[in-house]
Short mmCIF file of C-alpha atoms in Angstrom, two decimals:
data_model
loop_
_atom_site.label_atom_id
_atom_site.label_comp_id
_atom_site.label_asym_id
_atom_site.label_seq_id
_atom_site.Cartn_x
_atom_site.Cartn_y
_atom_site.Cartn_z
CA MET B 179 21.41 -43.26 140.99
CA SER B 180 24.95 -41.89 140.74
CA GLU B 181 27.84 -43.67 142.40
CA LEU B 182 29.96 -41.44 144.67
CA ARG B 183 33.46 -42.65 145.59
CA PHE B 184 36.33 -41.05 147.46
CA ARG B 185 40.08 -41.62 147.60
CA LEU B 186 43.40 -39.88 148.10
CA ALA B 187 45.06 -38.50 144.99
CA HIS B 188 48.03 -40.09 143.29
CA ILE B 189 50.59 -38.16 141.25
CA ASP B 190 48.93 -39.31 138.02
CA ASP B 191 45.71 -37.54 139.13
CA ALA B 192 47.41 -34.14 138.82
CA PRO B 193 46.17 -33.36 135.27
CA ALA B 194 42.53 -34.04 136.16
CA ILE B 195 42.85 -32.06 139.41
CA ALA B 196 44.32 -29.12 137.49
CA VAL B 197 41.50 -29.16 134.92
CA LEU B 198 38.70 -29.30 137.50
CA ALA B 199 40.32 -26.70 139.76
CA ARG B 200 40.87 -24.27 136.87
CA ARG B 201 37.26 -24.67 135.71
CA VAL B 202 35.87 -23.94 139.17
CA VAL B 203 38.27 -21.05 139.75
CA ARG B 204 37.52 -19.43 136.39
CA ARG B 205 33.78 -19.68 136.99
CA TRP B 206 33.56 -18.72 140.66
CA ILE B 207 36.75 -17.01 141.87
CA ILE B 208 38.60 -15.21 139.07
CA PRO B 209 35.85 -12.61 138.43
CA GLU B 210 36.43 -11.02 141.87
CA GLN B 211 40.23 -11.01 141.69
CA PRO B 212 42.66 -8.25 140.72
CA PRO B 213 45.14 -9.17 137.96
CA GLU B 214 47.94 -9.96 140.44
CA GLY B 215 45.60 -12.32 142.31
CA VAL B 216 44.62 -14.08 139.09
CA ALA B 217 48.29 -14.68 138.27
CA VAL B 218 48.96 -16.21 141.71
CA ILE B 219 45.90 -18.47 141.53
CA GLU B 220 46.54 -19.69 138.00
CA ALA B 221 50.23 -20.36 138.69
CA GLY B 222 49.26 -22.80 141.44
CA LEU B 223 46.73 -24.73 139.36
CA VAL B 224 48.96 -26.24 136.70
CA THR B 225 49.75 -29.94 136.50
CA PRO B 226 53.47 -29.73 137.44
CA VAL B 227 52.71 -27.68 140.57
CA ILE B 228 49.93 -30.00 141.67
CA ARG B 229 52.09 -33.04 140.96
CA GLU B 230 54.85 -31.56 143.15
CA LYS B 231 52.40 -30.78 145.96
CA ILE B 232 51.23 -34.40 145.97
CA ARG B 233 54.81 -35.66 145.76
CA THR B 234 55.87 -33.58 148.77
CA GLY B 235 53.01 -34.75 150.96
CA GLU B 236 50.20 -32.26 150.55
CA ARG B 237 47.07 -34.40 150.66
CA PHE B 238 44.37 -34.19 148.03
CA HIS B 239 41.09 -35.96 148.77
CA LEU B 240 39.11 -36.66 145.62
CA ALA B 241 35.41 -37.30 144.99
CA PHE B 242 34.29 -39.15 141.89
CA VAL B 243 30.74 -39.33 140.54
CA ASP B 244 30.33 -42.31 138.23
CA GLY B 245 34.10 -42.45 137.79
CA VAL B 246 34.50 -38.76 136.87
CA LEU B 247 36.38 -36.36 139.15
CA ALA B 248 33.72 -34.13 140.75
CA GLY B 249 35.42 -32.63 143.79
CA ILE B 250 38.76 -31.88 145.45
CA ALA B 251 39.74 -31.06 149.02
CA ALA B 252 43.43 -30.38 149.64
CA VAL B 253 45.36 -29.57 152.78
CA ARG B 254 48.88 -28.47 153.65
CA HIS B 255 50.55 -29.13 157.01
CA ASP B 256 47.47 -31.14 158.03
CA SER B 257 45.75 -27.88 158.96
CA HIS B 258 45.40 -25.35 156.11
CA VAL B 259 42.73 -26.19 153.53
CA PHE B 260 43.89 -24.66 150.27
CA LEU B 261 41.37 -26.26 147.90
CA LEU B 262 37.79 -27.32 148.49
CA PHE B 263 36.17 -27.33 145.07
CA VAL B 264 33.22 -29.17 143.60
CA GLY B 265 32.53 -29.02 139.88
CA THR B 266 29.63 -26.71 139.06
CA ARG B 267 27.32 -29.47 137.80
CA HIS B 268 27.88 -31.50 140.98
CA GLN B 269 27.31 -28.69 143.48
CA GLY B 270 24.41 -28.92 145.90
CA ARG B 271 24.72 -32.68 146.45
CA GLY B 272 26.66 -32.65 149.72
CA ILE B 273 29.98 -33.54 148.09
CA ALA B 274 31.82 -30.60 149.69
CA SER B 275 30.55 -31.63 153.14
CA LYS B 276 31.68 -35.21 152.61
CA LEU B 277 35.10 -34.12 151.33
CA TRP B 278 35.52 -31.75 154.29
CA ARG B 279 34.63 -34.54 156.73
CA ARG B 280 37.13 -36.94 155.13
CA LEU B 281 39.91 -34.34 155.10
CA ARG B 282 39.21 -33.29 158.68
CA LEU B 283 39.16 -36.85 160.04
CA ASP B 284 42.32 -37.72 158.11
CA CYS B 285 44.20 -34.72 159.58
CA MET B 286 42.94 -35.47 163.07
CA ARG B 287 44.08 -39.09 162.76
CA ARG B 288 47.45 -38.25 161.20
CA ALA B 289 48.44 -35.16 163.17
CA GLY B 290 45.91 -34.64 165.93
CA THR B 291 44.78 -31.44 164.22
CA ARG B 292 42.26 -29.42 166.22
CA ILE B 293 42.28 -26.15 164.25
CA PHE B 294 41.91 -25.68 160.49
CA THR B 295 42.30 -22.50 158.45
CA LEU B 296 41.41 -21.51 154.92
CA ASN B 297 41.09 -18.43 152.75
CA ALA B 298 37.58 -18.25 151.33
CA ALA B 299 36.50 -16.70 148.08
CA ARG B 300 33.60 -14.33 148.66
CA GLY B 301 31.05 -16.60 147.00
CA ALA B 302 32.15 -19.61 149.05
CA ILE B 303 31.76 -17.97 152.48
CA PRO B 304 28.19 -19.30 152.99
CA VAL B 305 29.40 -22.85 152.25
CA TYR B 306 32.24 -22.57 154.76
CA LEU B 307 29.95 -21.09 157.41
CA HIS B 308 27.62 -24.06 156.84
CA LEU B 309 30.60 -26.43 157.30
CA GLY B 310 31.34 -24.84 160.68
CA PHE B 311 34.06 -22.33 159.83
CA VAL B 312 33.92 -18.83 161.30
CA TYR B 313 35.66 -15.62 160.32
CA ASP B 314 39.30 -15.54 161.45
CA ARG B 315 39.94 -12.04 162.73
CA ASP B 316 43.51 -12.77 163.86
CA PRO B 317 45.57 -9.76 162.70
CA ALA B 318 48.62 -12.02 162.38
CA ARG B 319 47.05 -13.82 159.40
CA ARG B 320 49.12 -12.80 156.41
CA ARG B 321 47.37 -11.11 153.49
CA GLY B 322 48.44 -11.95 149.96
CA LYS B 323 47.61 -10.79 146.46
CA VAL B 324 44.48 -12.95 146.27
CA VAL B 325 41.28 -11.36 147.55
CA SER B 326 39.91 -13.75 150.19
CA THR B 327 38.42 -13.95 153.65
CA PRO B 328 40.42 -15.80 156.33
CA MET B 329 38.32 -18.42 158.11
CA ILE B 330 38.98 -20.87 160.91
CA TYR B 331 37.45 -24.10 162.22
CA ARG B 332 38.14 -25.13 165.81
CA MET B 333 37.33 -28.71 166.75
CA ASP B 334 36.60 -27.62 170.32
CA ASP B 335 33.72 -25.50 169.00
CA HIS B 336 32.14 -28.64 167.49
CA ALA B 337 32.67 -31.19 170.26
#
């Protein structure tokens, strides 16, 4: 039986976060991206950038299986989920659901957050729908160079 543990990231976790995030992105997200999207994604997944995000208060929730980093959920402004990744060999075990719950409860406690947004890779849409997100059709949502689908989670829809 594997041991599953969770905690918030520390600055010294940045290298491991970068490695896991790049592995997941290269396997599941990069193949559907145009070159300019790949450049944007990869630029944000290097150790110094992740270290700075942690240092400036962006929160990274980590999941460890038997002491090895297996999943990451990260949020900015206590409302925009910008990473929710589980290593390929650990997928299908409910780790993403548990990370999402921890992140959501933390943001609600810290900031009273009632609405969460994220930009989903095409292959991850079914996971986010399962977690309770819906398509965000707000025309004000800014589009970037990365191909993604805007999604939103409203606490009032899950009360």
